[in-house]
């Protein structure tokens, strides 16, 4: 059991789980709007998510040379492997998509400067992930323009809601100067804020060319996760279960659509 727990911890800490979640968001976009799958783009985003999250989480550790342990060497290996993986995918992608990916890379590099603005960082992260997982897959697709707008807004709303449990979990260790939502408005109001975002998410589903009850179910699941969020929850609640929502979402789409 200890081995399995260490394996799970490494899977989470190395951001592989995040990579799968973001990969699934791309596939969800392709399926829900019937875009021709772009495996190169999806795999690139998988590797980029791993590398980007590891950079944001561990850059200070590696910069200061405090990585001399099996854990950090393993994370470094995963990060380097992801770097080579995304480079290989990148050079084979169309120039138009490469430009969008370059913009997304700049946005990721900006994040450390945005993070000190506690309330802004939540929306910034949601916007960047939405841009990567909705706008870029649409880039070369011939679809109704309104569908792009609806999907973009929906994804932004649900991602903002899914980040609420992380905001609550982190509120006890974030510097009070950040003035995150839980710090400024309290846990209950923050939960209500996240839940309210799901209402327009669900309403917009009926305005799409092809609506799905699965999206409504995902909205309900998100509300449940927000409701049961607290400072006392263990790390797996957010870092594994909440981040698994896109994976669960894709599985449902593959089964019933």
GROMACS .gro file of C-alpha atoms in nm, residues 13-15 18 47-63 72 75 79 104-116 121 124-126 128-129 132:
model
   44
   13UNK     CA    1   0.340   1.590  -0.776
   14UNK     CA    2   0.497   1.548  -1.119
   15UNK     CA    3   0.183   1.706  -1.273
   18UNK     CA    4  -0.285   1.773  -1.448
   47UNK     CA    5   0.329   1.760  -2.235
   48UNK     CA    6   0.303   2.139  -2.214
   49UNK     CA    7   0.069   2.118  -1.914
   50UNK     CA    8   0.314   1.893  -1.730
   51UNK     CA    9   0.611   2.115  -1.810
   52UNK     CA   10   0.423   2.438  -1.738
   53UNK     CA   11   0.288   2.327  -1.401
   54UNK     CA   12   0.622   2.182  -1.295
   55UNK     CA   13   0.793   2.504  -1.393
   56UNK     CA   14   0.552   2.711  -1.185
   57UNK     CA   15   0.568   2.476  -0.885
   58UNK     CA   16   0.937   2.389  -0.875
   59UNK     CA   17   1.132   2.662  -1.052
   60UNK     CA   18   1.241   2.812  -0.720
   61UNK     CA   19   1.350   2.473  -0.586
   62UNK     CA   20   1.568   2.402  -0.888
   63UNK     CA   21   1.691   2.761  -0.914
   72UNK     CA   22   1.295   1.601  -0.742
   75UNK     CA   23   1.018   1.527  -1.144
   79UNK     CA   24   0.983   1.761  -1.707
  104UNK     CA   25  -0.022   3.064  -2.443
  105UNK     CA   26   0.341   3.009  -2.339
  106UNK     CA   27   0.381   3.383  -2.280
  107UNK     CA   28   0.065   3.383  -2.067
  108UNK     CA   29   0.205   3.099  -1.854
  109UNK     CA   30   0.526   3.295  -1.799
  110UNK     CA   31   0.320   3.596  -1.691
  111UNK     CA   32   0.138   3.395  -1.423
  112UNK     CA   33   0.399   3.437  -1.145
  113UNK     CA   34   0.348   3.813  -1.170
  114UNK     CA   35  -0.032   3.774  -1.167
  115UNK     CA   36  -0.036   3.537  -0.873
  116UNK     CA   37   0.028   3.811  -0.619
  121UNK     CA   38  -0.518   3.479  -1.044
  124UNK     CA   39  -0.635   3.438  -1.520
  125UNK     CA   40  -0.575   3.063  -1.483
  126UNK     CA   41  -0.928   2.986  -1.606
  128UNK     CA   42  -0.546   3.067  -2.006
  129UNK     CA   43  -0.666   2.706  -1.980
  132UNK     CA   44  -0.560   2.653  -2.475
   0.00000   0.00000   0.00000
